[in-house]
Amino acid sequence: MKKIVNASIGGRNFLLDDDAFQRLSDYLKHFRARLLYIKEGALDQKEVMSDLESRIAELFQREGFVSTPEGEAARVVNLEVVRRITAQLGMPDGSEEPREEDAKQSSGEQKWRYSRTRRLYRDPDDKMIGGVCSGLAAYFDVDITLIRVLAVVALICFGFGFWAYLILWIVAPKAVTPAQKCEMRGWPVTAENMARFQKGGK
């Protein structure tokens, strides 16, 4: 009978069997080590690791491993689930994690798919006033200059531009974390994409 480990991941508690816990620990250790080799700028490693753990917890919950207020999970996370999730997230530099000898997946196993979630945020990295125009440009994947020109035209010619900008400034949250910056651009929230964002940069 396998040993069961109660682990806190992304601020939520899950039950993992011993093999799954060891596999996840190795993945996080390899991921943290790879972050040290990224030389371009000073990545906020603590923030990236925190976002990574939050993403893992979110994927566990999508699989039905919901943590309860008592700190126990409805189901135990097994090795197969951890392998699938770590394969999706990858490494921060885009390289492959060292492979296990017994990591062969069954031929009938369904491949893991992830959705690209696009959400509207204000972009603090390319803002002139509040980051609304740059957030809209990232959301619609268009040139930011076009959005700014349209905003000025709406302000001068129609008069509602000011109120529209103000409402969006209040309603749209600021993209602060690497995961939010990925969602703003419609990128999958993978480890490689999250690691592109430096602290205070794009």
Short mmCIF file of N, CA, C and O in Angstrom, two decimals, residues 68-196:
data_model
loop_
_atom_site.label_atom_id
_atom_site.label_comp_id
_atom_site.label_asym_id
_atom_site.label_seq_id
_atom_site.Cartn_x
_atom_site.Cartn_y
_atom_site.Cartn_z
N THR A 68 -10.50 20.33 0.68
CA THR A 68 -11.61 20.64 1.56
C THR A 68 -11.14 21.56 2.69
O THR A 68 -9.95 21.66 2.96
N PRO A 69 -12.08 22.25 3.37
CA PRO A 69 -11.68 23.13 4.49
C PRO A 69 -10.92 22.40 5.59
O PRO A 69 -10.14 22.98 6.30
N GLU A 70 -11.18 21.09 5.72
CA GLU A 70 -10.48 20.32 6.77
C GLU A 70 -9.06 19.98 6.37
O GLU A 70 -8.31 19.40 7.14
N GLY A 71 -8.64 20.34 5.13
CA GLY A 71 -7.28 20.07 4.68
C GLY A 71 -7.12 18.72 4.02
O GLY A 71 -6.02 18.27 3.77
N GLU A 72 -8.26 18.04 3.74
CA GLU A 72 -8.19 16.74 3.08
C GLU A 72 -8.77 16.86 1.68
O GLU A 72 -9.61 17.69 1.41
N ALA A 73 -8.30 16.02 0.79
CA ALA A 73 -8.77 16.04 -0.59
C ALA A 73 -9.75 14.91 -0.83
O ALA A 73 -9.72 13.89 -0.16
N ALA A 74 -10.65 15.13 -1.79
CA ALA A 74 -11.65 14.11 -2.11
C ALA A 74 -10.99 12.90 -2.77
O ALA A 74 -11.42 11.78 -2.57
N ARG A 75 -9.95 13.11 -3.56
CA ARG A 75 -9.24 12.03 -4.24
C ARG A 75 -7.74 12.22 -4.06
O ARG A 75 -7.28 13.32 -3.80
N VAL A 76 -7.00 11.14 -4.24
CA VAL A 76 -5.55 11.18 -4.10
C VAL A 76 -4.92 11.38 -5.47
O VAL A 76 -5.22 10.66 -6.42
N VAL A 77 -4.04 12.38 -5.59
CA VAL A 77 -3.33 12.64 -6.84
C VAL A 77 -2.32 11.53 -7.07
O VAL A 77 -1.50 11.25 -6.19
N ASN A 78 -2.36 10.93 -8.25
CA ASN A 78 -1.42 9.84 -8.54
C ASN A 78 -0.31 10.30 -9.49
O ASN A 78 -0.32 11.42 -9.98
N LEU A 79 0.61 9.39 -9.73
CA LEU A 79 1.80 9.69 -10.54
C LEU A 79 1.44 10.07 -11.97
O LEU A 79 2.04 10.97 -12.56
N GLU A 80 0.43 9.42 -12.54
CA GLU A 80 0.03 9.69 -13.92
C GLU A 80 -0.44 11.14 -14.09
O GLU A 80 -0.08 11.80 -15.07
N VAL A 81 -1.20 11.64 -13.13
CA VAL A 81 -1.69 13.02 -13.20
C VAL A 81 -0.53 14.01 -13.10
O VAL A 81 -0.46 14.98 -13.85
N VAL A 82 0.40 13.76 -12.19
CA VAL A 82 1.55 14.65 -12.02
C VAL A 82 2.40 14.67 -13.29
O VAL A 82 2.84 15.74 -13.73
N ARG A 83 2.61 13.51 -13.90
CA ARG A 83 3.39 13.47 -15.14
C ARG A 83 2.73 14.30 -16.24
O ARG A 83 3.40 15.00 -16.99
N ARG A 84 1.41 14.18 -16.35
CA ARG A 84 0.68 14.90 -17.38
C ARG A 84 0.81 16.41 -17.19
O ARG A 84 1.05 17.16 -18.12
N ILE A 85 0.67 16.85 -15.94
CA ILE A 85 0.71 18.28 -15.65
C ILE A 85 2.11 18.84 -15.82
O ILE A 85 2.29 19.92 -16.40
N THR A 86 3.12 18.14 -15.36
CA THR A 86 4.49 18.64 -15.50
C THR A 86 4.91 18.65 -16.97
O THR A 86 5.67 19.52 -17.39
N ALA A 87 4.40 17.70 -17.76
CA ALA A 87 4.71 17.71 -19.19
C ALA A 87 4.08 18.93 -19.86
O ALA A 87 4.67 19.52 -20.77
N GLN A 88 2.89 19.32 -19.44
CA GLN A 88 2.24 20.50 -20.00
C GLN A 88 3.00 21.77 -19.64
O GLN A 88 3.24 22.63 -20.49
N LEU A 89 3.40 21.90 -18.39
CA LEU A 89 4.02 23.14 -17.93
C LEU A 89 5.45 23.31 -18.43
O LEU A 89 5.88 24.42 -18.71
N GLY A 90 6.20 22.23 -18.55
CA GLY A 90 7.55 22.32 -19.08
C GLY A 90 8.53 23.02 -18.14
O GLY A 90 8.29 23.17 -16.95
N MET A 91 9.65 23.47 -18.73
CA MET A 91 10.71 24.14 -18.00
C MET A 91 10.74 25.63 -18.38
O MET A 91 10.27 26.00 -19.46
N PRO A 92 11.31 26.50 -17.56
CA PRO A 92 11.28 27.93 -17.83
C PRO A 92 12.05 28.36 -19.07
O PRO A 92 11.74 29.38 -19.68
N ASP A 93 13.07 27.58 -19.47
CA ASP A 93 13.86 27.96 -20.64
C ASP A 93 13.41 27.21 -21.89
O ASP A 93 14.06 27.29 -22.94
N GLY A 94 12.29 26.50 -21.81
CA GLY A 94 11.77 25.78 -22.96
C GLY A 94 12.39 24.41 -23.18
O GLY A 94 11.97 23.67 -24.06
N SER A 95 13.39 24.05 -22.38
CA SER A 95 14.04 22.75 -22.54
C SER A 95 13.21 21.68 -21.84
O SER A 95 12.27 21.98 -21.10
N GLU A 96 13.58 20.44 -22.07
CA GLU A 96 12.86 19.33 -21.46
C GLU A 96 13.47 18.98 -20.12
O GLU A 96 14.68 19.08 -19.91
N GLU A 97 12.61 18.56 -19.21
CA GLU A 97 13.08 18.09 -17.91
C GLU A 97 13.73 16.73 -18.07
O GLU A 97 13.34 15.97 -18.95
N PRO A 98 14.72 16.41 -17.25
CA PRO A 98 15.30 15.06 -17.30
C PRO A 98 14.20 14.00 -17.18
O PRO A 98 13.37 14.07 -16.30
N ARG A 99 14.20 13.05 -18.09
CA ARG A 99 13.11 12.09 -18.17
C ARG A 99 13.36 10.90 -17.26
O ARG A 99 14.48 10.47 -17.05
N GLU A 100 12.27 10.38 -16.72
CA GLU A 100 12.35 9.18 -15.88
C GLU A 100 12.46 7.95 -16.78
O GLU A 100 11.97 7.94 -17.90
N GLU A 101 13.08 6.92 -16.29
CA GLU A 101 13.21 5.69 -17.06
C GLU A 101 11.84 5.01 -17.24
O GLU A 101 11.57 4.39 -18.25
N ASP A 102 11.00 5.19 -16.24
CA ASP A 102 9.69 4.51 -16.29
C ASP A 102 8.58 5.48 -16.67
O ASP A 102 7.43 5.27 -16.29
N ALA A 103 8.90 6.55 -17.41
CA ALA A 103 7.91 7.57 -17.71
C ALA A 103 7.10 7.28 -18.96
O ALA A 103 6.52 8.17 -19.53
N LYS A 104 7.09 6.01 -19.42
CA LYS A 104 6.33 5.67 -20.61
C LYS A 104 4.84 5.71 -20.29
O LYS A 104 4.41 5.13 -19.30
N GLN A 105 4.10 6.37 -21.15
CA GLN A 105 2.67 6.46 -20.94
C GLN A 105 1.97 5.41 -21.79
O GLN A 105 2.45 5.04 -22.86
N SER A 106 0.85 4.95 -21.31
CA SER A 106 0.11 3.92 -22.05
C SER A 106 -0.40 4.49 -23.36
O SER A 106 -0.70 5.66 -23.47
N SER A 107 -0.53 3.62 -24.37
CA SER A 107 -0.92 4.08 -25.70
C SER A 107 -2.33 4.61 -25.73
O SER A 107 -2.66 5.46 -26.56
N GLY A 108 -3.18 4.15 -24.82
CA GLY A 108 -4.57 4.61 -24.81
C GLY A 108 -4.78 5.87 -24.00
O GLY A 108 -5.90 6.35 -23.88
N GLU A 109 -3.73 6.42 -23.40
CA GLU A 109 -3.89 7.58 -22.53
C GLU A 109 -4.22 8.82 -23.36
O GLU A 109 -3.61 9.08 -24.38
N GLN A 110 -5.17 9.57 -22.90
CA GLN A 110 -5.57 10.79 -23.61
C GLN A 110 -4.53 11.86 -23.37
O GLN A 110 -4.05 12.05 -22.26
N LYS A 111 -4.15 12.57 -24.44
CA LYS A 111 -3.16 13.63 -24.31
C LYS A 111 -3.76 14.81 -23.56
O LYS A 111 -4.91 15.16 -23.73
N TRP A 112 -2.92 15.43 -22.72
CA TRP A 112 -3.36 16.58 -21.94
C TRP A 112 -3.51 17.80 -22.85
O TRP A 112 -2.67 18.09 -23.65
N ARG A 113 -4.60 18.50 -22.71
CA ARG A 113 -4.82 19.71 -23.50
C ARG A 113 -5.02 20.87 -22.56
O ARG A 113 -5.65 20.73 -21.51
N TYR A 114 -4.50 22.00 -22.94
CA TYR A 114 -4.71 23.19 -22.13
C TYR A 114 -5.37 24.27 -22.97
O TYR A 114 -5.20 24.34 -24.17
N SER A 115 -6.17 25.06 -22.30
CA SER A 115 -6.89 26.11 -23.01
C SER A 115 -6.13 27.42 -22.93
O SER A 115 -5.43 27.67 -21.96
N ARG A 116 -6.28 28.22 -23.96
CA ARG A 116 -5.68 29.54 -23.96
C ARG A 116 -6.74 30.52 -23.48
O ARG A 116 -7.68 30.81 -24.19
N THR A 117 -6.58 31.01 -22.29
CA THR A 117 -7.54 31.95 -21.73
C THR A 117 -7.05 33.37 -22.00
O THR A 117 -5.92 33.71 -21.69
N ARG A 118 -7.91 34.18 -22.61
CA ARG A 118 -7.57 35.57 -22.86
C ARG A 118 -8.47 36.44 -21.99
O ARG A 118 -9.69 36.35 -22.10
N ARG A 119 -7.86 37.27 -21.15
CA ARG A 119 -8.62 38.14 -20.26
C ARG A 119 -8.13 39.57 -20.40
O ARG A 119 -6.98 39.82 -20.73
N LEU A 120 -9.04 40.48 -20.12
CA LEU A 120 -8.71 41.90 -20.22
C LEU A 120 -8.09 42.39 -18.92
O LEU A 120 -8.69 42.28 -17.85
N TYR A 121 -6.87 42.90 -19.03
CA TYR A 121 -6.16 43.50 -17.90
C TYR A 121 -5.61 44.86 -18.36
O TYR A 121 -5.47 45.12 -19.54
N ARG A 122 -5.26 45.68 -17.38
CA ARG A 122 -4.48 46.89 -17.69
C ARG A 122 -3.01 46.49 -17.70
O ARG A 122 -2.55 45.77 -16.83
N ASP A 123 -2.27 46.99 -18.69
CA ASP A 123 -0.86 46.63 -18.83
C ASP A 123 0.01 47.68 -18.17
O ASP A 123 0.18 48.78 -18.71
N PRO A 124 0.60 47.39 -17.02
CA PRO A 124 1.43 48.38 -16.33
C PRO A 124 2.80 48.57 -16.97
O PRO A 124 3.50 49.53 -16.66
N ASP A 125 3.20 47.66 -17.86
CA ASP A 125 4.54 47.71 -18.45
C ASP A 125 4.63 48.66 -19.63
O ASP A 125 5.73 49.05 -20.02
N ASP A 126 3.50 49.00 -20.25
CA ASP A 126 3.52 49.84 -21.45
C ASP A 126 2.43 50.90 -21.36
O ASP A 126 1.69 51.13 -22.31
N LYS A 127 2.32 51.52 -20.21
CA LYS A 127 1.23 52.47 -20.00
C LYS A 127 1.68 53.91 -20.22
O LYS A 127 2.86 54.23 -20.06
N MET A 128 0.72 54.75 -20.62
CA MET A 128 0.94 56.19 -20.67
C MET A 128 0.20 56.88 -19.54
O MET A 128 0.68 57.82 -18.94
N ILE A 129 -1.01 56.38 -19.25
CA ILE A 129 -1.79 56.93 -18.13
C ILE A 129 -2.13 55.79 -17.15
O ILE A 129 -1.56 55.70 -16.08
N GLY A 130 -3.07 54.94 -17.57
CA GLY A 130 -3.49 53.86 -16.67
C GLY A 130 -3.26 52.47 -17.20
O GLY A 130 -3.55 51.49 -16.52
N GLY A 131 -2.75 52.36 -18.43
CA GLY A 131 -2.50 51.06 -19.01
C GLY A 131 -3.70 50.43 -19.69
O GLY A 131 -3.66 49.27 -20.09
N VAL A 132 -4.80 51.22 -19.85
CA VAL A 132 -6.01 50.68 -20.47
C VAL A 132 -5.79 50.40 -21.96
O VAL A 132 -6.12 49.33 -22.46
N CYS A 133 -5.22 51.37 -22.69
CA CYS A 133 -5.02 51.20 -24.13
C CYS A 133 -4.06 50.04 -24.42
O CYS A 133 -4.29 49.25 -25.34
N SER A 134 -2.98 49.96 -23.65
CA SER A 134 -2.02 48.88 -23.88
C SER A 134 -2.64 47.52 -23.52
O SER A 134 -2.35 46.51 -24.17
N GLY A 135 -3.51 47.50 -22.52
CA GLY A 135 -4.22 46.27 -22.17
C GLY A 135 -5.18 45.84 -23.27
O GLY A 135 -5.27 44.67 -23.61
N LEU A 136 -5.90 46.82 -23.85
CA LEU A 136 -6.81 46.52 -24.96
C LEU A 136 -6.04 46.02 -26.18
O LEU A 136 -6.48 45.10 -26.88
N ALA A 137 -4.88 46.64 -26.44
CA ALA A 137 -4.06 46.22 -27.58
C ALA A 137 -3.58 44.78 -27.42
O ALA A 137 -3.59 44.00 -28.37
N ALA A 138 -3.18 44.41 -26.20
CA ALA A 138 -2.75 43.04 -25.93
C ALA A 138 -3.93 42.08 -26.03
O ALA A 138 -3.81 40.99 -26.58
N TYR A 139 -5.09 42.50 -25.54
CA TYR A 139 -6.28 41.63 -25.55
C TYR A 139 -6.74 41.34 -26.98
O TYR A 139 -7.07 40.21 -27.31
N PHE A 140 -6.77 42.38 -27.82
CA PHE A 140 -7.23 42.21 -29.20
C PHE A 140 -6.09 41.89 -30.17
O PHE A 140 -6.32 41.71 -31.37
N ASP A 141 -4.85 41.87 -29.66
CA ASP A 141 -3.66 41.55 -30.45
C ASP A 141 -3.52 42.49 -31.66
O ASP A 141 -3.37 42.05 -32.80
N VAL A 142 -3.61 43.79 -31.37
CA VAL A 142 -3.43 44.82 -32.40
C VAL A 142 -2.37 45.80 -31.94
O VAL A 142 -1.95 45.80 -30.78
N ASP A 143 -1.94 46.67 -32.86
CA ASP A 143 -0.92 47.66 -32.54
C ASP A 143 -1.45 48.65 -31.53
O ASP A 143 -2.56 49.18 -31.67
N ILE A 144 -0.65 48.93 -30.52
CA ILE A 144 -1.08 49.83 -29.46
C ILE A 144 -1.33 51.24 -29.97
O ILE A 144 -2.19 51.96 -29.47
N THR A 145 -0.59 51.65 -31.01
CA THR A 145 -0.77 52.99 -31.58
C THR A 145 -2.18 53.16 -32.13
O THR A 145 -2.80 54.22 -31.96
N LEU A 146 -2.70 52.13 -32.77
CA LEU A 146 -4.06 52.18 -33.32
C LEU A 146 -5.08 52.39 -32.21
O LEU A 146 -6.00 53.22 -32.34
N ILE A 147 -4.93 51.67 -31.11
CA ILE A 147 -5.86 51.81 -29.99
C ILE A 147 -5.79 53.21 -29.40
O ILE A 147 -6.82 53.82 -29.08
N ARG A 148 -4.58 53.73 -29.26
CA ARG A 148 -4.43 55.08 -28.69
C ARG A 148 -5.02 56.15 -29.60
O ARG A 148 -5.63 57.11 -29.13
N VAL A 149 -4.83 55.99 -30.92
CA VAL A 149 -5.42 56.94 -31.87
C VAL A 149 -6.94 56.90 -31.78
O VAL A 149 -7.62 57.94 -31.74
N LEU A 150 -7.51 55.68 -31.74
CA LEU A 150 -8.97 55.54 -31.62
C LEU A 150 -9.48 56.14 -30.32
O LEU A 150 -10.56 56.75 -30.28
N ALA A 151 -8.72 56.00 -29.25
CA ALA A 151 -9.12 56.56 -27.96
C ALA A 151 -9.14 58.08 -28.01
O ALA A 151 -10.06 58.73 -27.49
N VAL A 152 -8.14 58.69 -28.66
CA VAL A 152 -8.10 60.15 -28.78
C VAL A 152 -9.24 60.65 -29.66
O VAL A 152 -9.91 61.65 -29.34
N VAL A 153 -9.51 59.96 -30.78
CA VAL A 153 -10.62 60.33 -31.66
C VAL A 153 -11.94 60.25 -30.92
O VAL A 153 -12.79 61.15 -31.02
N ALA A 154 -12.14 59.17 -30.14
CA ALA A 154 -13.38 59.02 -29.37
C ALA A 154 -13.51 60.11 -28.32
O ALA A 154 -14.61 60.60 -28.04
N LEU A 155 -12.40 60.53 -27.76
CA LEU A 155 -12.41 61.59 -26.75
C LEU A 155 -12.78 62.94 -27.37
O LEU A 155 -13.61 63.67 -26.83
N ILE A 156 -12.19 63.24 -28.52
CA ILE A 156 -12.39 64.56 -29.15
C ILE A 156 -13.73 64.64 -29.88
O ILE A 156 -14.49 65.59 -29.70
N CYS A 157 -14.01 63.65 -30.72
CA CYS A 157 -15.19 63.73 -31.60
C CYS A 157 -16.49 63.33 -30.94
O CYS A 157 -17.53 63.92 -31.22
N PHE A 158 -16.46 62.34 -30.10
CA PHE A 158 -17.71 61.81 -29.59
C PHE A 158 -17.94 62.13 -28.11
O PHE A 158 -19.06 62.05 -27.64
N GLY A 159 -16.90 62.44 -27.39
CA GLY A 159 -17.06 62.85 -26.00
C GLY A 159 -17.18 61.72 -24.99
O GLY A 159 -17.00 61.94 -23.80
N PHE A 160 -17.50 60.49 -25.45
CA PHE A 160 -17.67 59.40 -24.50
C PHE A 160 -16.35 58.68 -24.22
O PHE A 160 -16.28 57.81 -23.36
N GLY A 161 -15.28 59.06 -24.94
CA GLY A 161 -13.99 58.40 -24.77
C GLY A 161 -13.47 58.51 -23.35
O GLY A 161 -12.89 57.55 -22.82
N PHE A 162 -13.67 59.66 -22.73
CA PHE A 162 -13.19 59.87 -21.36
C PHE A 162 -13.87 58.90 -20.40
O PHE A 162 -13.22 58.27 -19.57
N TRP A 163 -15.22 58.79 -20.53
CA TRP A 163 -15.97 57.93 -19.62
C TRP A 163 -15.67 56.45 -19.88
O TRP A 163 -15.56 55.66 -18.94
N ALA A 164 -15.51 56.08 -21.15
CA ALA A 164 -15.18 54.69 -21.47
C ALA A 164 -13.82 54.32 -20.88
O ALA A 164 -13.64 53.24 -20.31
N TYR A 165 -12.85 55.24 -21.03
CA TYR A 165 -11.51 54.99 -20.49
C TYR A 165 -11.57 54.87 -18.97
O TYR A 165 -10.96 53.97 -18.37
N LEU A 166 -12.32 55.77 -18.34
CA LEU A 166 -12.42 55.77 -16.88
C LEU A 166 -13.06 54.49 -16.37
O LEU A 166 -12.59 53.89 -15.39
N ILE A 167 -14.13 54.04 -17.05
CA ILE A 167 -14.81 52.81 -16.63
C ILE A 167 -13.88 51.60 -16.77
O ILE A 167 -13.79 50.76 -15.87
N LEU A 168 -13.18 51.54 -17.92
CA LEU A 168 -12.24 50.42 -18.12
C LEU A 168 -11.10 50.47 -17.10
O LEU A 168 -10.61 49.42 -16.66
N TRP A 169 -10.66 51.64 -16.75
CA TRP A 169 -9.60 51.79 -15.74
C TRP A 169 -10.05 51.22 -14.40
O TRP A 169 -9.29 50.59 -13.68
N ILE A 170 -11.34 51.45 -14.07
CA ILE A 170 -11.87 50.96 -12.80
C ILE A 170 -12.15 49.46 -12.85
O ILE A 170 -11.84 48.72 -11.91
N VAL A 171 -12.72 49.00 -13.96
CA VAL A 171 -13.18 47.61 -14.06
C VAL A 171 -12.04 46.63 -14.32
O VAL A 171 -11.99 45.55 -13.71
N ALA A 172 -11.12 46.98 -15.23
CA ALA A 172 -10.06 46.03 -15.61
C ALA A 172 -8.96 46.01 -14.55
O ALA A 172 -8.40 47.05 -14.20
N PRO A 173 -8.63 44.83 -14.03
CA PRO A 173 -7.53 44.74 -13.05
C PRO A 173 -6.18 44.91 -13.74
O PRO A 173 -6.05 44.75 -14.95
N LYS A 174 -5.18 45.25 -12.94
CA LYS A 174 -3.83 45.40 -13.47
C LYS A 174 -3.16 44.03 -13.56
O LYS A 174 -3.26 43.22 -12.64
N ALA A 175 -2.47 43.77 -14.68
CA ALA A 175 -1.73 42.51 -14.85
C ALA A 175 -0.42 42.62 -14.08
O ALA A 175 0.50 43.31 -14.52
N VAL A 176 -0.36 41.94 -12.95
CA VAL A 176 0.81 42.04 -12.08
C VAL A 176 1.68 40.80 -12.16
O VAL A 176 2.89 40.89 -12.32
N THR A 177 1.07 39.65 -12.07
CA THR A 177 1.83 38.40 -12.03
C THR A 177 2.13 37.90 -13.45
O THR A 177 1.44 38.27 -14.40
N PRO A 178 3.15 37.05 -13.60
CA PRO A 178 3.43 36.47 -14.92
C PRO A 178 2.24 35.72 -15.50
O PRO A 178 2.01 35.76 -16.71
N ALA A 179 1.45 35.04 -14.66
CA ALA A 179 0.28 34.31 -15.16
C ALA A 179 -0.74 35.27 -15.75
O ALA A 179 -1.33 35.01 -16.81
N GLN A 180 -0.97 36.40 -15.09
CA GLN A 180 -1.92 37.39 -15.60
C GLN A 180 -1.43 38.02 -16.91
O GLN A 180 -2.22 38.29 -17.82
N LYS A 181 -0.12 38.22 -17.02
CA LYS A 181 0.43 38.79 -18.25
C LYS A 181 0.31 37.81 -19.42
O LYS A 181 0.14 38.23 -20.57
N CYS A 182 0.38 36.51 -19.12
CA CYS A 182 0.14 35.51 -20.16
C CYS A 182 -1.32 35.54 -20.60
O CYS A 182 -1.63 35.52 -21.79
N GLU A 183 -2.23 35.57 -19.62
CA GLU A 183 -3.66 35.60 -19.93
C GLU A 183 -4.04 36.85 -20.72
O GLU A 183 -4.88 36.79 -21.62
N MET A 184 -3.41 37.97 -20.42
CA MET A 184 -3.70 39.21 -21.13
C MET A 184 -3.38 39.09 -22.61
O MET A 184 -4.06 39.67 -23.46
N ARG A 185 -2.35 38.32 -22.95
CA ARG A 185 -1.94 38.15 -24.35
C ARG A 185 -2.55 36.92 -25.01
O ARG A 185 -2.31 36.65 -26.17
N GLY A 186 -3.32 36.14 -24.22
CA GLY A 186 -3.91 34.93 -24.78
C GLY A 186 -2.93 33.78 -24.90
O GLY A 186 -3.15 32.86 -25.68
N TRP A 187 -1.83 33.83 -24.15
CA TRP A 187 -0.84 32.75 -24.18
C TRP A 187 -1.24 31.68 -23.17
O TRP A 187 -1.81 32.00 -22.13
N PRO A 188 -0.92 30.43 -23.45
CA PRO A 188 -1.13 29.40 -22.42
C PRO A 188 -0.28 29.71 -21.19
O PRO A 188 0.85 30.16 -21.31
N VAL A 189 -0.84 29.48 -20.02
CA VAL A 189 -0.10 29.77 -18.79
C VAL A 189 0.80 28.58 -18.49
O VAL A 189 0.51 27.74 -17.65
N THR A 190 1.90 28.51 -19.23
CA THR A 190 2.89 27.45 -19.02
C THR A 190 4.09 28.06 -18.31
O THR A 190 4.26 29.28 -18.26
N ALA A 191 4.93 27.18 -17.79
CA ALA A 191 6.13 27.66 -17.09
C ALA A 191 7.03 28.46 -18.02
O ALA A 191 7.59 29.47 -17.64
N GLU A 192 7.17 27.99 -19.27
CA GLU A 192 8.03 28.69 -20.23
C GLU A 192 7.54 30.10 -20.50
O GLU A 192 8.31 31.05 -20.53
N ASN A 193 6.21 30.25 -20.69
CA ASN A 193 5.66 31.58 -20.96
C ASN A 193 5.74 32.49 -19.75
O ASN A 193 6.04 33.68 -19.87
N MET A 194 5.48 31.94 -18.55
CA MET A 194 5.55 32.77 -17.34
C MET A 194 6.98 33.27 -17.11
O MET A 194 7.19 34.37 -16.62
N ALA A 195 7.97 32.46 -17.47
CA ALA A 195 9.36 32.83 -17.23
C ALA A 195 9.84 33.92 -18.18
O ALA A 195 10.92 34.48 -17.97
N ARG A 196 9.07 34.25 -19.22
CA ARG A 196 9.47 35.33 -20.12
C ARG A 196 9.41 36.71 -19.45
O ARG A 196 10.04 37.65 -19.90
#
